[in-house]
mmCIF file of C-alpha atoms in Angstrom:
data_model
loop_
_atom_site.group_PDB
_atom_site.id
_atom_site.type_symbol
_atom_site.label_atom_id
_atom_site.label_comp_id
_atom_site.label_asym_id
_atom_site.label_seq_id
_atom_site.Cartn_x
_atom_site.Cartn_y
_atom_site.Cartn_z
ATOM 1 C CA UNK A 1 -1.278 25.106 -16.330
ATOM 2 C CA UNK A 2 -0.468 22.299 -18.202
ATOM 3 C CA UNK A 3 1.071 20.477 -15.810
ATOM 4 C CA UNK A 4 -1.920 20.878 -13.926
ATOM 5 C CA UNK A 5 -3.894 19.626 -16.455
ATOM 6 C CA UNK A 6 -1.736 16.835 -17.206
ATOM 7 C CA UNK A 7 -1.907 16.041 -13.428
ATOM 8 C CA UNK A 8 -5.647 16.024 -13.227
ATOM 9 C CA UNK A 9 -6.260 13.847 -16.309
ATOM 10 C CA UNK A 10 -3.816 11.204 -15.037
ATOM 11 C CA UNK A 11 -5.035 11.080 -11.313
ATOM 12 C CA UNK A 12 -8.660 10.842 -12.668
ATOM 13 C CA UNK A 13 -7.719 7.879 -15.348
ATOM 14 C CA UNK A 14 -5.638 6.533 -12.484
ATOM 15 C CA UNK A 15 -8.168 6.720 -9.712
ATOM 16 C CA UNK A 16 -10.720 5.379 -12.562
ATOM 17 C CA UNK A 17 -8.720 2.488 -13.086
ATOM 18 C CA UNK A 18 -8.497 1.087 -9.151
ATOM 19 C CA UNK A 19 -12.282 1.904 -8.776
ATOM 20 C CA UNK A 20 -13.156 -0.299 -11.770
ATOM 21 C CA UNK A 21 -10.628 -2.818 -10.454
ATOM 22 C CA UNK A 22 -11.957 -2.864 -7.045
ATOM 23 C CA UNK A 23 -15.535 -3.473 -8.073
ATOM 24 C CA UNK A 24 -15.939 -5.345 -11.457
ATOM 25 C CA UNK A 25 -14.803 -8.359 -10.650
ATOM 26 C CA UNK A 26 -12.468 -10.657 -8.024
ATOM 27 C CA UNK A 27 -10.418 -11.314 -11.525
ATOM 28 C CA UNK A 28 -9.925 -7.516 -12.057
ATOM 29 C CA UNK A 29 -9.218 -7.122 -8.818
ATOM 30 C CA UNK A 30 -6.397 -10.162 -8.402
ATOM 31 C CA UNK A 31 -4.844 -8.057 -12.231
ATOM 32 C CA UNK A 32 -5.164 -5.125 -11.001
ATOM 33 C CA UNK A 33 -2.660 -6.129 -7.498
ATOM 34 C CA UNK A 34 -0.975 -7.898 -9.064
ATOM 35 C CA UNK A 35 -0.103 -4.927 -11.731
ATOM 36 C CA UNK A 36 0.637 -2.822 -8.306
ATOM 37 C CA UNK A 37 2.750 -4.953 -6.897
ATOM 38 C CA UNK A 38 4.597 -5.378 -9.561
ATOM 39 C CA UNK A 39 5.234 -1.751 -9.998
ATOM 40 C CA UNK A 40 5.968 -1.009 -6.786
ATOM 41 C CA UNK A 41 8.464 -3.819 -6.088
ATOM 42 C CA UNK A 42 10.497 -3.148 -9.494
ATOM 43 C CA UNK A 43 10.579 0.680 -7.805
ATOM 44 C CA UNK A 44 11.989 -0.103 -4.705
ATOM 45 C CA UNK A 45 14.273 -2.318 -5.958
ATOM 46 C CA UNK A 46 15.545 0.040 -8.268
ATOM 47 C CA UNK A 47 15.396 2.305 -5.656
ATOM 48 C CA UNK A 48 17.421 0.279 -3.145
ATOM 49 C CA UNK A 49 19.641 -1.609 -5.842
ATOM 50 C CA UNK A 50 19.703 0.251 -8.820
ATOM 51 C CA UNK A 51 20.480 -1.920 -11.970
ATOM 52 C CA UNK A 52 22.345 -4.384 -10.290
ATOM 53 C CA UNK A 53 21.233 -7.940 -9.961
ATOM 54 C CA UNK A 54 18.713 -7.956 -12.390
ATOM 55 C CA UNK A 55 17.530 -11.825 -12.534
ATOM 56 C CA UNK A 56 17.136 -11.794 -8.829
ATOM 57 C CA UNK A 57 15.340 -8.982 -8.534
ATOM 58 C CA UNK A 58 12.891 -10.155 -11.015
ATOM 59 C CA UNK A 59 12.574 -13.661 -8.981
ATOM 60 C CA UNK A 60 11.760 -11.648 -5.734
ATOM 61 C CA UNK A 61 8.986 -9.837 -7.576
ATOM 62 C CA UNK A 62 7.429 -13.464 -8.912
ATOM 63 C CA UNK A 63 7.851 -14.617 -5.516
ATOM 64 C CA UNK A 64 5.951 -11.366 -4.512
ATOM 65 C CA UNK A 65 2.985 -12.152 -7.302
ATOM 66 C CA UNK A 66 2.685 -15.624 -6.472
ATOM 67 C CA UNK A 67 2.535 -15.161 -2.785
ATOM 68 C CA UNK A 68 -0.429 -12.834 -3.044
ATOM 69 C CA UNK A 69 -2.021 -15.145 -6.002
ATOM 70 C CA UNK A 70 -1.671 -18.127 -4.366
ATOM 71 C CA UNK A 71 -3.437 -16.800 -1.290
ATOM 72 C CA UNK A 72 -6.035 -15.259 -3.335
ATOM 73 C CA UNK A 73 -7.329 -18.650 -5.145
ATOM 74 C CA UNK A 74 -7.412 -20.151 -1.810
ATOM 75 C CA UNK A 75 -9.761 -17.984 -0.392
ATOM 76 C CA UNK A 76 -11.395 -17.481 -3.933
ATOM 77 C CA UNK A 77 -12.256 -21.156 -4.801
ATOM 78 C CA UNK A 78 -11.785 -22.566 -1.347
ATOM 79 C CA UNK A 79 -8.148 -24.530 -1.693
ATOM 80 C CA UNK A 80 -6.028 -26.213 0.377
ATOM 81 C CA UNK A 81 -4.842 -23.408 2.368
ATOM 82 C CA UNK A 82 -1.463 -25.814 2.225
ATOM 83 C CA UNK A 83 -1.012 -24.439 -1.276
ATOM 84 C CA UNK A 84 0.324 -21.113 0.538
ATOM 85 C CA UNK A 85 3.301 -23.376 1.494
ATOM 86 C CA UNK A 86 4.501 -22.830 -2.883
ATOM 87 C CA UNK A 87 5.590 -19.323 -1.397
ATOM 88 C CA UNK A 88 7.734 -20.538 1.030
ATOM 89 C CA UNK A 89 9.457 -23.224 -1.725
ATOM 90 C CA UNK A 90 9.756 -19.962 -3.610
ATOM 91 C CA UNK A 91 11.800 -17.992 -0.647
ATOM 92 C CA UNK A 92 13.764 -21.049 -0.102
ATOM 93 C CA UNK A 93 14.946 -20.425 -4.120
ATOM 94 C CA UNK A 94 15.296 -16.953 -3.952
ATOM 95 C CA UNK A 95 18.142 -17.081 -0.726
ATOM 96 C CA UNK A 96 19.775 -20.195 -2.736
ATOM 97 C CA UNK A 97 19.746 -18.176 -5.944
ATOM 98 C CA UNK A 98 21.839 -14.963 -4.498
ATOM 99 C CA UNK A 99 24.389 -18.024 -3.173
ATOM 100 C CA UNK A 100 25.155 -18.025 -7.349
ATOM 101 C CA UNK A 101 26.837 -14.642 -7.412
ATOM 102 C CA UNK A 102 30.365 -14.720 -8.030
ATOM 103 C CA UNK A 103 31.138 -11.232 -7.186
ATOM 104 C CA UNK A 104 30.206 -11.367 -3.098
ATOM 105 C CA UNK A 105 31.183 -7.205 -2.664
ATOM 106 C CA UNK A 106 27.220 -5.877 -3.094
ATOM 107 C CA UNK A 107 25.795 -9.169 -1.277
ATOM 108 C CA UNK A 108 24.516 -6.987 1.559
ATOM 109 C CA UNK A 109 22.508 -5.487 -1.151
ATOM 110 C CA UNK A 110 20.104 -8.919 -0.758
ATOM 111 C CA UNK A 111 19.181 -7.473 2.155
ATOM 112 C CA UNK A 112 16.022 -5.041 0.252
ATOM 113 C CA UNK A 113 14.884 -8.345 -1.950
ATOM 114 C CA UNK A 114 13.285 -9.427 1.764
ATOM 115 C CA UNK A 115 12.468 -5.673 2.774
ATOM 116 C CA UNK A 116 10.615 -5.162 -0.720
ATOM 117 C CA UNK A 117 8.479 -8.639 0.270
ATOM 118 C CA UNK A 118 7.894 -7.535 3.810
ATOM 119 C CA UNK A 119 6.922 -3.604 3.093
ATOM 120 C CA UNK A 120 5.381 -4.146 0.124
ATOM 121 C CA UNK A 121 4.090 -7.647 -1.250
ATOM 122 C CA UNK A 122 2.881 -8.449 2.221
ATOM 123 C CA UNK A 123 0.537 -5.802 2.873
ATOM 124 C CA UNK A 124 -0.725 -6.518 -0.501
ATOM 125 C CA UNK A 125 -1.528 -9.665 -0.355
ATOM 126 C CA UNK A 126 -3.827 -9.225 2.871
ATOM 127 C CA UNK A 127 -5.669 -7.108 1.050
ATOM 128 C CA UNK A 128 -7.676 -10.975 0.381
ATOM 129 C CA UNK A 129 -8.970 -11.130 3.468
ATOM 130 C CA UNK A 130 -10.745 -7.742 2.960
ATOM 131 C CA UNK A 131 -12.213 -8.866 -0.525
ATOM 132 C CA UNK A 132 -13.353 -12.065 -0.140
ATOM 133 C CA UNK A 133 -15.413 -13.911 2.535
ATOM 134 C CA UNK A 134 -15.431 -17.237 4.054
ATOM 135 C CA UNK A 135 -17.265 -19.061 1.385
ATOM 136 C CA UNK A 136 -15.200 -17.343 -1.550
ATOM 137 C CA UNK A 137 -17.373 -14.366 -2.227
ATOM 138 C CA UNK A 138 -15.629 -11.485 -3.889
ATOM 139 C CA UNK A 139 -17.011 -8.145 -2.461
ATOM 140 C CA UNK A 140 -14.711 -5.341 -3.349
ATOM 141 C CA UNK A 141 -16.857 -2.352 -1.263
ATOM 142 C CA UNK A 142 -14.691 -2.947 1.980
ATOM 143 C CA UNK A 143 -11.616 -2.227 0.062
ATOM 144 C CA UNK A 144 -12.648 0.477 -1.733
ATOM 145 C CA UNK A 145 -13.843 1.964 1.817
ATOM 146 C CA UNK A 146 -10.696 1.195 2.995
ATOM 147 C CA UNK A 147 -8.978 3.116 0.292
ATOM 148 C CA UNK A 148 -11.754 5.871 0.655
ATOM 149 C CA UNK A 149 -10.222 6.824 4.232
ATOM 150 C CA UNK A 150 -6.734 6.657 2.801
ATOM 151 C CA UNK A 151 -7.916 9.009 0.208
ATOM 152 C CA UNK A 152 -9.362 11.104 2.894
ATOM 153 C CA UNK A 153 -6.875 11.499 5.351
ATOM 154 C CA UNK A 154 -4.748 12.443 2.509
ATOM 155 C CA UNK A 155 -6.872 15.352 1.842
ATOM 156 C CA UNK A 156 -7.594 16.829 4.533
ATOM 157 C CA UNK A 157 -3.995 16.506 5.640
ATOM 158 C CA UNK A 158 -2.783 18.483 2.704
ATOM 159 C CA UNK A 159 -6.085 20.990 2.600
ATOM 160 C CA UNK A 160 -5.372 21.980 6.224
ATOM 161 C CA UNK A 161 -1.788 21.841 6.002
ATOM 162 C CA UNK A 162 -1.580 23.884 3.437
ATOM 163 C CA UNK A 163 -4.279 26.162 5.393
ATOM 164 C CA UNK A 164 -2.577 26.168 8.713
ATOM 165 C CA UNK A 165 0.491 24.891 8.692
ATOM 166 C CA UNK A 166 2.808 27.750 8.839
ATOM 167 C CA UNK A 167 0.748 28.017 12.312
ATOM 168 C CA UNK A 168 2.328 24.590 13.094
ATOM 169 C CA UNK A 169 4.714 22.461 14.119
ATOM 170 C CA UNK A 170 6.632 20.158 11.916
ATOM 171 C CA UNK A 171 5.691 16.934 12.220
ATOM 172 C CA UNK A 172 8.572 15.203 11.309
ATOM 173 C CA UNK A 173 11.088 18.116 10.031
ATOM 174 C CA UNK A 174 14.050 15.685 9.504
ATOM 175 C CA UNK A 175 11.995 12.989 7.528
ATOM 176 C CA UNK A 176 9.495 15.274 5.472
ATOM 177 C CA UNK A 177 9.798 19.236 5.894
ATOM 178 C CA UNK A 178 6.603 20.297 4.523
ATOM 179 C CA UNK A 179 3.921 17.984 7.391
ATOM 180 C CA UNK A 180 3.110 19.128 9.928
ATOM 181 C CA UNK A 181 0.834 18.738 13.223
ATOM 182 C CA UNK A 182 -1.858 21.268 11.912
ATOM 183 C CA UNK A 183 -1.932 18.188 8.896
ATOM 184 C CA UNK A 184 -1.903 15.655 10.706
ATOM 185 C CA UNK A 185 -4.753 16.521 12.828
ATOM 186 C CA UNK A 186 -6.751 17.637 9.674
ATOM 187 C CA UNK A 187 -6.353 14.381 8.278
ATOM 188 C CA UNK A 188 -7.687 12.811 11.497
ATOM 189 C CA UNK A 189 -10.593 14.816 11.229
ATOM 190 C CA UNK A 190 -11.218 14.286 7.646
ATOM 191 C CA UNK A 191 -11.038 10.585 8.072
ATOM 192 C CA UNK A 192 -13.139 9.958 10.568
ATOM 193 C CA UNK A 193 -15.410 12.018 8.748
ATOM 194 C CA UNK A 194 -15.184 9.482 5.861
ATOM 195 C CA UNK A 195 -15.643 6.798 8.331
ATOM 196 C CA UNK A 196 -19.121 7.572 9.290
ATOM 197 C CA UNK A 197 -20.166 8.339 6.051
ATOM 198 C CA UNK A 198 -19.540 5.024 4.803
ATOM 199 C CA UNK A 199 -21.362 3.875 7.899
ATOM 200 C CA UNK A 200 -23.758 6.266 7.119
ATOM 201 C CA UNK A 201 -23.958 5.024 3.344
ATOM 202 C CA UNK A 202 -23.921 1.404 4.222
ATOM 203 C CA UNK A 203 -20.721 0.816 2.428
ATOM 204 C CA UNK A 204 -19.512 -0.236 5.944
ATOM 205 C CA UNK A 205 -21.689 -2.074 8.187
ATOM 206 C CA UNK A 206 -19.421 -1.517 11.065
ATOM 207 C CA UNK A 207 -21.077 0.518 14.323
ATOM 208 C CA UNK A 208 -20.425 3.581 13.906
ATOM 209 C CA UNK A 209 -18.154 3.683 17.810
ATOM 210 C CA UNK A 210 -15.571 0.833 15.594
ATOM 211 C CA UNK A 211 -15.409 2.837 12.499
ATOM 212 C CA UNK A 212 -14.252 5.912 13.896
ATOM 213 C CA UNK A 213 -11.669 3.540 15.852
ATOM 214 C CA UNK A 214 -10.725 1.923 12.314
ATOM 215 C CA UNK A 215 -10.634 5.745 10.550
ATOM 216 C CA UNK A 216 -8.163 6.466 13.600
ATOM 217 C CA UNK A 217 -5.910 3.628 13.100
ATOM 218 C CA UNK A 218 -6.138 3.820 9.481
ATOM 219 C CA UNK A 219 -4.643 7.446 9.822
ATOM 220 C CA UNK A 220 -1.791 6.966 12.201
ATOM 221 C CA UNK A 221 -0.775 3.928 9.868
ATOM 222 C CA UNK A 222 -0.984 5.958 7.177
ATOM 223 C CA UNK A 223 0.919 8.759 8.173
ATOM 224 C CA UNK A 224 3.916 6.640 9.307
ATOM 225 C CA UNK A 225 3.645 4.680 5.871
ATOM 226 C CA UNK A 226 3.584 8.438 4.236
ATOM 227 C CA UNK A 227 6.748 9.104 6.073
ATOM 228 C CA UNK A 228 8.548 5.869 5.936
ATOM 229 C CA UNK A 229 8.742 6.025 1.992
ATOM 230 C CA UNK A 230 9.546 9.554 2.568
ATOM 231 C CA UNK A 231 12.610 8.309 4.360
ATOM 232 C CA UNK A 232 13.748 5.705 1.565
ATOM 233 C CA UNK A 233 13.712 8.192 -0.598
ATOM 234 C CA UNK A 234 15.548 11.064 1.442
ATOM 235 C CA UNK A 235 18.348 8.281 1.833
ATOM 236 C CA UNK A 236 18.368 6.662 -1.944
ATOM 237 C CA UNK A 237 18.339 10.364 -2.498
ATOM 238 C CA UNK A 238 15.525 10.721 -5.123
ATOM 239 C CA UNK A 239 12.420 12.767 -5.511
ATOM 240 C CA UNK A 240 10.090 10.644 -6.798
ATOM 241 C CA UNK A 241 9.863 6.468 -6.897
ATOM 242 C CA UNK A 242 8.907 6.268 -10.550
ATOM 243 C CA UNK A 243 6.954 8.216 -13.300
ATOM 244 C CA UNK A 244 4.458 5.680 -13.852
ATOM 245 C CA UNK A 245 1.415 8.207 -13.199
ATOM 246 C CA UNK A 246 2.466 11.795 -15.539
ATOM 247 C CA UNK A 247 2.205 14.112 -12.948
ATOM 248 C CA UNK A 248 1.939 12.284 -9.668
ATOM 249 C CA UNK A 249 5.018 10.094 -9.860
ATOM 250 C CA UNK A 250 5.517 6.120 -8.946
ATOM 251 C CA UNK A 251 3.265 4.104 -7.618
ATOM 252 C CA UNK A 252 4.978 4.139 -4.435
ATOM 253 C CA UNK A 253 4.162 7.233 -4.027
ATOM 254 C CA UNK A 254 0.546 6.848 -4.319
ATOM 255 C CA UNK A 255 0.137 3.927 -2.362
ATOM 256 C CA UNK A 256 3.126 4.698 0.984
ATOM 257 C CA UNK A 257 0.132 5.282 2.857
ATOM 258 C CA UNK A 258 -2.079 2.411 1.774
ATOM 259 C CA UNK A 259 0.901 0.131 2.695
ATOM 260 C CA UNK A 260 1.118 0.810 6.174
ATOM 261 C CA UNK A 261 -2.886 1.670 6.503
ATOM 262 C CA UNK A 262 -4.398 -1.768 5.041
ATOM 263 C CA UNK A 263 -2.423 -3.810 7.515
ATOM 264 C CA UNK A 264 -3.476 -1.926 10.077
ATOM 265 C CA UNK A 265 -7.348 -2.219 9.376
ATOM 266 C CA UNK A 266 -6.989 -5.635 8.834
ATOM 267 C CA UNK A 267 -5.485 -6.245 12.155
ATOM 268 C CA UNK A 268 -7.942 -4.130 13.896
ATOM 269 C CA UNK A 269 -11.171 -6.099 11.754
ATOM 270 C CA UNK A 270 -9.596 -9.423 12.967
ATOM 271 C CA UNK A 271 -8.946 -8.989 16.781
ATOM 272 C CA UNK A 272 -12.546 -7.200 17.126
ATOM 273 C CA UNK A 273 -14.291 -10.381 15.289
ATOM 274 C CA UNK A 274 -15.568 -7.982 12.012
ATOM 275 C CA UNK A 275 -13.639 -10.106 9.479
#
């Protein structure tokens, strides 16, 4: 019980925090990635690399921060979008600075200082597009939506799962035991379920005929980003990515899904002319 307890407080402080974060503000919003990203890059990279290399891996997660901050300002106040070019001076430094290693025998460890960027500081930083509009205005709503469907599809995946799922198949038995296609297809459900209520709510001014496509795509994304952490972990060998949230874990494992899902939306809002 009082792990339960424990569980519940944290996950409703937690969840308070990104909702305050998401709509206060565009300056709580930039802190509040930027605190994410942080967190989530100095757990894979422990993850990945464990304790070696510490100075680099601490340059890969500035690089990370300044890649999303830079593009944030941009779009914020309306800069040169040249000044996203600093990121790429800052790459440049980071492959020169693992050149400085005397000892070359863990230099294939490098490799996860790029996959950390890619997986993790890239989705991130897209997340500007979704905040902020074409003359700088912040509106954190689409986010939150976004993060709403996440939430959703998480739900129902586990509530149905948990209902069904010794009916089922597994999902993915060699990557994560316990999902299965019972889940999965409760999740779908549940999120585009989510999806029209936001349309419904006007916290998405989307027709209704795209949000159900972007709840869809959403899901699928999120699933795979589920399972993809799943499988870092299964081969770092480690149950959780951090203890960060008492109760719930890293935030890695709060945000797998989110990682793989935001991307995804983006993409979708883009090529369809919504964003």
């Amino acid at each position: 019980m009082n792990n339960t307890v424990k569980r519940t407080l944290s996950g409703i402080c937690f969840l308070a925090i990104v909702i305050g974060g998401l709509l206060v503000n565009k300056y709580l919003y930039a802190a509040l990635i930027t605190f994410m990203m942080v967190t989530m890059l100095y757990e894979f990279y422990r993850m990945t690399m464990g304790e070696l290399f510490p100075q680099t891996r601490a340059l890969a997660i500035v690089l990370g921060c300044c890649s999303f901050l830079t593009l944030f300002f941009v779009l914020a106040f309306r800069l040169d979008i040249r000044l996203v070019g600093v990121s790429a001076i800052l790459l440049l430094v980071l492959m020169v600075s693992t050149l400085m290693v005397k000892d070359k025998a863990d230099f294939k460890l490098f490799s996860f200082l790029y996959t950390g960027l890619l997986y993790i500081a890239a989705p991130l930083t897209l997340s500007s597009f979704v905040v902020l509009d074409q003359a700088g205005n912040f509106d954190g709503r689409p986010m939150l939506a976004f993060f709403i469907i996440i939430w959703a599809s998480d739900v129902g995946a586990y509530c149905v799962g948990m209902l069904l799922g010794k009916y089922s198949k597994k999902l993915f038995p060699s990557v994560s035991p316990k999902k299965t296609w019972a889940g999965f297809w409760g999740g779908l459900v549940f999120a585009v379920l989510a999806g029209l209520i936001l349309v419904w709510t006007g916290l998405w001014t989307y027709p209704w005929y795209h949000a159900i496509i972007l709840s869809v795509i959403m899901h699928v994304a999120g699933v795979f980003g589920d399972l993809f952490e799943s499988q870092w972990k299964r081969v770092c060998e480690i149950k959780d990515s951090g203890n960060i949230i008492p109760g719930h874990g890293g935030m890695m494992d709060r945000f797998d899904s989110a990682l793989f899902a935001i991307p995804a939306g983006v993409i979708y809002l883009v090529i369809i002319g919504l964003l």
